[in-house]
Amino acid sequence: MLTRLLLLCFLVSNGLYAENKVQIQYLSPKAGAILVSPKTNIILRPDGKVSLPAASVSSLFDVRGAVSGVHPGRVIVSDDQHSVIFLPQHPFVSGEEVVVHLQEGLFTRRGDRVAPMTFSFTIAPARNRTERGARMPVYFLEESSLLSSNTPSPDALSRKEEWSTSQILSDTTYPLDLPYIKASTIDNPAPGRIFLSNIVFSPTQSNTPYLLILGDSGLPIFYRRAHGSAFDFKVQPDGRLTYYDGGTRKFYAMDSAYAIVDSFSCGNGYPTDLHELQLLQNGHALVMSYDSEAVDMSAIVPGGKASATVVGLIVQELDGEKNVIFQWRSWDHFQITDATHENMTGDVIDYVHGNAIELDNDGNIMISSRHLDEITKINRQTGEIMWRFGGRNNQIIFNNDTLGFSHQHAIRRLSNGNITLFDNGNFHAPPVSRAVEYQLDEQNKTATLVWEYRRTPPNYGAAMGNVQRLENGNTLIGWGSTNPSVTEVRPDGTVAYELTFEQGVYSYRAYRFPWKPYINPFGQQHPTSFTLRPNYPNPFNSGTRIRVGLPQASVVSLVVYNQLGQQIATLTDRQLHDAGEYEAEFNASKLPSGTYYYRFSAGEFSQTSKMMLVK
């Protein structure tokens, strides 16, 4: 009798006696999915937290590829205990069908048995990676040249982060290649600092990418030179600063002392897209990827290419251990022909072009898809679409906005339940950009325009841009690919702040965040005369710095010559709009030892000094 009682307790405690069965609530890859990454994991999420049976965990999954055969792997549970993840030991084979059997033995923590199941998916066919790289613009941006001139090879960046220029300002010295930024309006703006980074569209225009935290005057209180064009520099809810570096092609997180403490990139073999990183309060992260695949478009539209490259969107949630625990793919939910203005007969079709992820107030996800002209809400528990707003598949009625939105950016949910976005307006007639706020009734599927802002005269930023509602009720607008770069407006539409880069320089997004105060121990005194200071160090090996002082705005030239009077390098030749101390870095790593001269010219002032390179 005692033996039977002990056996019954054992069965109940391990869920083996449970009568209730639960089905899988979320599955990745989806049953029947195609174009799946060879490096995919397999995710199962029942309704409820799960408990792995230690004794039988190795036999819980039977995974077989039609070509590759049986796949051994590890089985883990996500850190929130909701998802079971199978990590194959080896990638699958391109083009093969994979069959997955979930065996008996998986239970929820409340004792419910997870019903066994079988499903299959198909791996994407092999691609010619060299051909794809030659045909595809980097990151499939309209601004395909953004990363071209300032992006080192990935091999040169495989070591730990190294910064040639990084400074928390303690005096008034700025690099000579720092972009000029002018605050044209300062009228009692909201408290906080401006966070942004500088990029250019033209590959012929020089641009040194910087992460910048600016005071209202437009002068930086912090700057850091990035390896490649930098994007989405912002403060996350946990207080860390994050940004995307185009040189290393991943996101980084910094602490309040600007030390890099973490990095984030997509899993399952997908590259990391630059548009968005959202860190969640539970320690998870939301990221996205652009997935280019070969598609026979001749079977979809008349005149389509038989071997077109079509770019899909991947959205992932990473847990605290960087495991992919949720994955949503446009291939499973959108039709390629949903794109509103893409050429379906072209060689390359970027049919989604996701540019924002937003964790909604109810815990689900909203995404902005520029080339669909659509905001989509996704159930974070099941992966299914909840509603589609805008575009060809619009399910929400615009009550009082005849324009709608076109090629938008930066979907955000406000605490009052409304949503804001940046309407780039590419296909408005005429094109015009604006910040908009909608009251969204999800039950009755209506959207009411409750606020908008357009500049006078109208402003048009064809790409990029964002809208941020500030704590005092003001709205910060990053205009993307146009100037002014940033405008802060009050609810009544009056301008509290405006900031502009020099011609041809722009910012992907701009934000205002409360940030620690800056106190300059050296004061804000400017030079009283033009000054050329001795380079340091001198003599030097490979690298040295040259500092100049300007009492007023001037056109500045700083040129290096050899002993024969031949020009070796132009460190700067540009208009500097602010008085102050500036510094340039001279890299002589490829020059022979010897004596060199540097000449500083500003207006009618000119002075030459000597320096010694010793290797």
PDB file of C-alpha atoms in Angstrom, residues 133-323:
ATOM      1  CA  GLY A 133      26.640  41.205 -51.983  1.00  0.00           C
ATOM      2  CA  ALA A 134      27.403  42.673 -55.396  1.00  0.00           C
ATOM      3  CA  ARG A 135      23.734  43.205 -56.231  1.00  0.00           C
ATOM      4  CA  MET A 136      22.322  44.331 -52.922  1.00  0.00           C
ATOM      5  CA  PRO A 137      22.732  47.759 -51.322  1.00  0.00           C
ATOM      6  CA  VAL A 138      24.051  47.606 -47.768  1.00  0.00           C
ATOM      7  CA  TYR A 139      21.143  46.958 -45.388  1.00  0.00           C
ATOM      8  CA  PHE A 140      18.761  47.539 -48.316  1.00  0.00           C
ATOM      9  CA  LEU A 141      18.355  51.194 -47.393  1.00  0.00           C
ATOM     10  CA  GLU A 142      17.216  53.723 -49.937  1.00  0.00           C
ATOM     11  CA  GLU A 143      20.258  55.609 -48.674  1.00  0.00           C
ATOM     12  CA  SER A 144      22.526  52.777 -49.839  1.00  0.00           C
ATOM     13  CA  SER A 145      25.692  54.887 -49.648  1.00  0.00           C
ATOM     14  CA  LEU A 146      25.359  55.679 -45.944  1.00  0.00           C
ATOM     15  CA  LEU A 147      27.817  53.025 -44.825  1.00  0.00           C
ATOM     16  CA  SER A 148      30.018  52.858 -47.896  1.00  0.00           C
ATOM     17  CA  SER A 149      32.785  55.364 -47.293  1.00  0.00           C
ATOM     18  CA  ASN A 150      33.220  54.992 -43.540  1.00  0.00           C
ATOM     19  CA  THR A 151      32.894  51.248 -42.963  1.00  0.00           C
ATOM     20  CA  PRO A 152      36.108  49.285 -42.324  1.00  0.00           C
ATOM     21  CA  SER A 153      36.271  45.608 -43.219  1.00  0.00           C
ATOM     22  CA  PRO A 154      34.755  43.294 -40.594  1.00  0.00           C
ATOM     23  CA  ASP A 155      38.155  41.534 -40.274  1.00  0.00           C
ATOM     24  CA  ALA A 156      39.732  44.731 -38.998  1.00  0.00           C
ATOM     25  CA  LEU A 157      37.040  45.000 -36.341  1.00  0.00           C
ATOM     26  CA  SER A 158      37.091  41.449 -34.961  1.00  0.00           C
ATOM     27  CA  ARG A 159      39.031  42.475 -31.862  1.00  0.00           C
ATOM     28  CA  LYS A 160      37.566  44.251 -28.832  1.00  0.00           C
ATOM     29  CA  GLU A 161      36.225  47.775 -29.298  1.00  0.00           C
ATOM     30  CA  GLU A 162      38.947  50.399 -29.695  1.00  0.00           C
ATOM     31  CA  TRP A 163      38.133  54.088 -29.965  1.00  0.00           C
ATOM     32  CA  SER A 164      40.407  56.578 -31.648  1.00  0.00           C
ATOM     33  CA  THR A 165      38.365  59.481 -30.310  1.00  0.00           C
ATOM     34  CA  SER A 166      36.176  59.331 -27.225  1.00  0.00           C
ATOM     35  CA  GLN A 167      35.731  62.086 -24.717  1.00  0.00           C
ATOM     36  CA  ILE A 168      33.564  63.297 -21.911  1.00  0.00           C
ATOM     37  CA  LEU A 169      34.223  66.970 -22.342  1.00  0.00           C
ATOM     38  CA  SER A 170      36.137  68.658 -19.553  1.00  0.00           C
ATOM     39  CA  ASP A 171      37.262  71.655 -21.608  1.00  0.00           C
ATOM     40  CA  THR A 172      36.171  73.356 -24.802  1.00  0.00           C
ATOM     41  CA  THR A 173      38.296  71.337 -27.255  1.00  0.00           C
ATOM     42  CA  TYR A 174      36.514  69.685 -30.172  1.00  0.00           C
ATOM     43  CA  PRO A 175      37.814  67.516 -33.041  1.00  0.00           C
ATOM     44  CA  LEU A 176      38.194  69.406 -36.283  1.00  0.00           C
ATOM     45  CA  ASP A 177      36.128  66.750 -38.090  1.00  0.00           C
ATOM     46  CA  LEU A 178      33.211  67.086 -35.678  1.00  0.00           C
ATOM     47  CA  PRO A 179      30.095  68.044 -37.683  1.00  0.00           C
ATOM     48  CA  TYR A 180      28.920  71.616 -37.361  1.00  0.00           C
ATOM     49  CA  ILE A 181      25.601  71.848 -35.555  1.00  0.00           C
ATOM     50  CA  LYS A 182      23.642  75.056 -35.103  1.00  0.00           C
ATOM     51  CA  ALA A 183      20.799  75.632 -32.658  1.00  0.00           C
ATOM     52  CA  SER A 184      18.699  78.224 -34.475  1.00  0.00           C
ATOM     53  CA  THR A 185      15.903  78.381 -31.879  1.00  0.00           C
ATOM     54  CA  ILE A 186      16.189  77.989 -28.099  1.00  0.00           C
ATOM     55  CA  ASP A 187      12.920  79.049 -26.473  1.00  0.00           C
ATOM     56  CA  ASN A 188      12.513  77.286 -23.138  1.00  0.00           C
ATOM     57  CA  PRO A 189      12.738  73.704 -24.479  1.00  0.00           C
ATOM     58  CA  ALA A 190      12.119  70.627 -22.343  1.00  0.00           C
ATOM     59  CA  PRO A 191      14.923  69.639 -19.966  1.00  0.00           C
ATOM     60  CA  GLY A 192      17.442  67.075 -21.143  1.00  0.00           C
ATOM     61  CA  ARG A 193      20.131  66.524 -23.761  1.00  0.00           C
ATOM     62  CA  ILE A 194      19.897  65.814 -27.479  1.00  0.00           C
ATOM     63  CA  PHE A 195      21.092  62.346 -28.546  1.00  0.00           C
ATOM     64  CA  LEU A 196      21.894  61.713 -32.211  1.00  0.00           C
ATOM     65  CA  SER A 197      24.583  60.732 -34.709  1.00  0.00           C
ATOM     66  CA  ASN A 198      25.621  62.224 -38.039  1.00  0.00           C
ATOM     67  CA  ILE A 199      25.415  60.534 -41.437  1.00  0.00           C
ATOM     68  CA  VAL A 200      25.575  61.616 -45.083  1.00  0.00           C
ATOM     69  CA  PHE A 201      23.896  60.343 -48.244  1.00  0.00           C
ATOM     70  CA  SER A 202      26.582  61.268 -50.770  1.00  0.00           C
ATOM     71  CA  PRO A 203      29.629  58.967 -51.004  1.00  0.00           C
ATOM     72  CA  THR A 204      31.665  61.964 -52.227  1.00  0.00           C
ATOM     73  CA  GLN A 205      30.993  64.052 -49.121  1.00  0.00           C
ATOM     74  CA  SER A 206      33.386  63.582 -46.215  1.00  0.00           C
ATOM     75  CA  ASN A 207      31.810  62.519 -42.955  1.00  0.00           C
ATOM     76  CA  THR A 208      33.333  61.209 -39.749  1.00  0.00           C
ATOM     77  CA  PRO A 209      30.582  59.408 -37.837  1.00  0.00           C
ATOM     78  CA  TYR A 210      30.118  60.440 -34.204  1.00  0.00           C
ATOM     79  CA  LEU A 211      27.871  59.535 -31.344  1.00  0.00           C
ATOM     80  CA  LEU A 212      26.818  62.888 -29.915  1.00  0.00           C
ATOM     81  CA  ILE A 213      25.154  64.122 -26.753  1.00  0.00           C
ATOM     82  CA  LEU A 214      24.440  67.821 -27.187  1.00  0.00           C
ATOM     83  CA  GLY A 215      23.552  70.688 -24.946  1.00  0.00           C
ATOM     84  CA  ASP A 216      20.857  73.048 -26.191  1.00  0.00           C
ATOM     85  CA  SER A 217      23.521  75.262 -27.777  1.00  0.00           C
ATOM     86  CA  GLY A 218      24.389  72.440 -30.171  1.00  0.00           C
ATOM     87  CA  LEU A 219      27.842  71.895 -28.673  1.00  0.00           C
ATOM     88  CA  PRO A 220      28.534  68.349 -27.480  1.00  0.00           C
ATOM     89  CA  ILE A 221      28.949  67.371 -23.849  1.00  0.00           C
ATOM     90  CA  PHE A 222      30.027  63.918 -25.075  1.00  0.00           C
ATOM     91  CA  TYR A 223      31.290  62.631 -28.399  1.00  0.00           C
ATOM     92  CA  ARG A 224      32.653  59.321 -29.621  1.00  0.00           C
ATOM     93  CA  ARG A 225      33.909  58.494 -33.081  1.00  0.00           C
ATOM     94  CA  ALA A 226      32.253  55.314 -34.403  1.00  0.00           C
ATOM     95  CA  HIS A 227      33.828  52.650 -36.624  1.00  0.00           C
ATOM     96  CA  GLY A 228      31.153  53.137 -39.256  1.00  0.00           C
ATOM     97  CA  SER A 229      27.978  55.156 -39.626  1.00  0.00           C
ATOM     98  CA  ALA A 230      26.081  55.056 -36.317  1.00  0.00           C
ATOM     99  CA  PHE A 231      22.328  54.762 -35.886  1.00  0.00           C
ATOM    100  CA  ASP A 232      19.645  54.887 -33.195  1.00  0.00           C
ATOM    101  CA  PHE A 233      21.737  56.366 -30.352  1.00  0.00           C
ATOM    102  CA  LYS A 234      19.405  56.535 -27.346  1.00  0.00           C
ATOM    103  CA  VAL A 235      18.844  55.882 -23.662  1.00  0.00           C
ATOM    104  CA  GLN A 236      17.046  52.611 -22.926  1.00  0.00           C
ATOM    105  CA  PRO A 237      14.522  52.159 -20.075  1.00  0.00           C
ATOM    106  CA  ASP A 238      17.203  50.525 -17.904  1.00  0.00           C
ATOM    107  CA  GLY A 239      19.419  53.626 -18.192  1.00  0.00           C
ATOM    108  CA  ARG A 240      21.958  52.172 -20.598  1.00  0.00           C
ATOM    109  CA  LEU A 241      22.844  53.944 -23.849  1.00  0.00           C
ATOM    110  CA  THR A 242      22.622  51.883 -27.029  1.00  0.00           C
ATOM    111  CA  TYR A 243      23.504  52.453 -30.678  1.00  0.00           C
ATOM    112  CA  TYR A 244      24.152  50.539 -33.890  1.00  0.00           C
ATOM    113  CA  ASP A 245      27.675  50.654 -35.330  1.00  0.00           C
ATOM    114  CA  GLY A 246      27.831  50.156 -39.098  1.00  0.00           C
ATOM    115  CA  GLY A 247      31.479  49.055 -38.837  1.00  0.00           C
ATOM    116  CA  THR A 248      30.836  46.034 -36.643  1.00  0.00           C
ATOM    117  CA  ARG A 249      27.200  45.644 -37.673  1.00  0.00           C
ATOM    118  CA  LYS A 250      25.742  45.126 -34.239  1.00  0.00           C
ATOM    119  CA  PHE A 251      24.232  47.108 -31.374  1.00  0.00           C
ATOM    120  CA  TYR A 252      26.257  48.104 -28.318  1.00  0.00           C
ATOM    121  CA  ALA A 253      25.177  49.113 -24.836  1.00  0.00           C
ATOM    122  CA  MET A 254      27.126  51.598 -22.697  1.00  0.00           C
ATOM    123  CA  ASP A 255      26.806  52.396 -19.022  1.00  0.00           C
ATOM    124  CA  SER A 256      26.493  55.936 -17.669  1.00  0.00           C
ATOM    125  CA  ALA A 257      30.298  56.258 -17.750  1.00  0.00           C
ATOM    126  CA  TYR A 258      30.212  55.475 -21.506  1.00  0.00           C
ATOM    127  CA  ALA A 259      31.943  52.098 -21.111  1.00  0.00           C
ATOM    128  CA  ILE A 260      30.685  49.367 -23.427  1.00  0.00           C
ATOM    129  CA  VAL A 261      29.053  46.700 -21.268  1.00  0.00           C
ATOM    130  CA  ASP A 262      27.089  44.571 -23.748  1.00  0.00           C
ATOM    131  CA  SER A 263      26.301  43.929 -27.384  1.00  0.00           C
ATOM    132  CA  PHE A 264      23.220  42.652 -29.212  1.00  0.00           C
ATOM    133  CA  SER A 265      22.809  40.870 -32.525  1.00  0.00           C
ATOM    134  CA  CYS A 266      20.279  38.624 -34.193  1.00  0.00           C
ATOM    135  CA  GLY A 267      20.408  34.873 -33.741  1.00  0.00           C
ATOM    136  CA  ASN A 268      19.583  31.921 -36.010  1.00  0.00           C
ATOM    137  CA  GLY A 269      22.112  33.007 -38.632  1.00  0.00           C
ATOM    138  CA  TYR A 270      20.452  36.315 -39.526  1.00  0.00           C
ATOM    139  CA  PRO A 271      22.399  39.596 -39.899  1.00  0.00           C
ATOM    140  CA  THR A 272      21.471  42.412 -37.529  1.00  0.00           C
ATOM    141  CA  ASP A 273      19.572  45.325 -39.037  1.00  0.00           C
ATOM    142  CA  LEU A 274      20.365  48.883 -37.968  1.00  0.00           C
ATOM    143  CA  HIS A 275      16.847  50.248 -37.521  1.00  0.00           C
ATOM    144  CA  GLU A 276      15.861  49.253 -34.005  1.00  0.00           C
ATOM    145  CA  LEU A 277      16.905  47.797 -30.663  1.00  0.00           C
ATOM    146  CA  GLN A 278      14.415  47.816 -27.800  1.00  0.00           C
ATOM    147  CA  LEU A 279      15.524  46.619 -24.357  1.00  0.00           C
ATOM    148  CA  LEU A 280      12.642  45.365 -22.233  1.00  0.00           C
ATOM    149  CA  GLN A 281      12.165  45.575 -18.494  1.00  0.00           C
ATOM    150  CA  ASN A 282      12.513  41.806 -18.088  1.00  0.00           C
ATOM    151  CA  GLY A 283      16.042  41.901 -19.542  1.00  0.00           C
ATOM    152  CA  HIS A 284      14.988  40.755 -23.008  1.00  0.00           C
ATOM    153  CA  ALA A 285      15.731  42.549 -26.285  1.00  0.00           C
ATOM    154  CA  LEU A 286      13.795  43.100 -29.521  1.00  0.00           C
ATOM    155  CA  VAL A 287      15.854  43.233 -32.729  1.00  0.00           C
ATOM    156  CA  MET A 288      15.195  42.833 -36.441  1.00  0.00           C
ATOM    157  CA  SER A 289      16.926  41.505 -39.529  1.00  0.00           C
ATOM    158  CA  TYR A 290      16.545  41.914 -43.273  1.00  0.00           C
ATOM    159  CA  ASP A 291      16.505  38.467 -44.898  1.00  0.00           C
ATOM    160  CA  SER A 292      17.267  38.357 -48.626  1.00  0.00           C
ATOM    161  CA  GLU A 293      16.180  35.224 -50.453  1.00  0.00           C
ATOM    162  CA  ALA A 294      15.945  34.023 -54.057  1.00  0.00           C
ATOM    163  CA  VAL A 295      12.332  34.016 -55.227  1.00  0.00           C
ATOM    164  CA  ASP A 296      10.879  33.081 -58.618  1.00  0.00           C
ATOM    165  CA  MET A 297       8.821  36.214 -59.180  1.00  0.00           C
ATOM    166  CA  SER A 298       7.774  35.007 -62.640  1.00  0.00           C
ATOM    167  CA  ALA A 299       5.371  32.647 -60.839  1.00  0.00           C
ATOM    168  CA  ILE A 300       3.880  35.556 -58.862  1.00  0.00           C
ATOM    169  CA  VAL A 301       3.583  38.527 -61.256  1.00  0.00           C
ATOM    170  CA  PRO A 302       3.730  38.864 -65.054  1.00  0.00           C
ATOM    171  CA  GLY A 303       7.230  39.863 -66.121  1.00  0.00           C
ATOM    172  CA  GLY A 304       8.768  38.928 -62.778  1.00  0.00           C
ATOM    173  CA  LYS A 305      12.372  37.753 -62.676  1.00  0.00           C
ATOM    174  CA  ALA A 306      12.869  34.021 -62.236  1.00  0.00           C
ATOM    175  CA  SER A 307      15.761  34.623 -59.829  1.00  0.00           C
ATOM    176  CA  ALA A 308      14.819  37.869 -58.099  1.00  0.00           C
ATOM    177  CA  THR A 309      16.280  38.768 -54.735  1.00  0.00           C
ATOM    178  CA  VAL A 310      13.421  39.492 -52.356  1.00  0.00           C
ATOM    179  CA  VAL A 311      14.070  41.009 -48.940  1.00  0.00           C
ATOM    180  CA  GLY A 312      11.914  39.879 -46.031  1.00  0.00           C
ATOM    181  CA  LEU A 313      11.746  41.045 -42.410  1.00  0.00           C
ATOM    182  CA  ILE A 314      12.661  39.030 -39.322  1.00  0.00           C
ATOM    183  CA  VAL A 315      11.701  40.207 -35.805  1.00  0.00           C
ATOM    184  CA  GLN A 316      13.291  38.445 -32.837  1.00  0.00           C
ATOM    185  CA  GLU A 317      13.030  38.537 -29.068  1.00  0.00           C
ATOM    186  CA  LEU A 318      16.215  37.548 -27.255  1.00  0.00           C
ATOM    187  CA  ASP A 319      16.130  36.472 -23.627  1.00  0.00           C
ATOM    188  CA  GLY A 320      18.738  37.486 -21.053  1.00  0.00           C
ATOM    189  CA  GLU A 321      21.058  34.720 -22.287  1.00  0.00           C
ATOM    190  CA  LYS A 322      20.693  35.936 -25.912  1.00  0.00           C
ATOM    191  CA  ASN A 323      18.626  32.894 -26.898  1.00  0.00           C
TER     192      ASN A 323
END
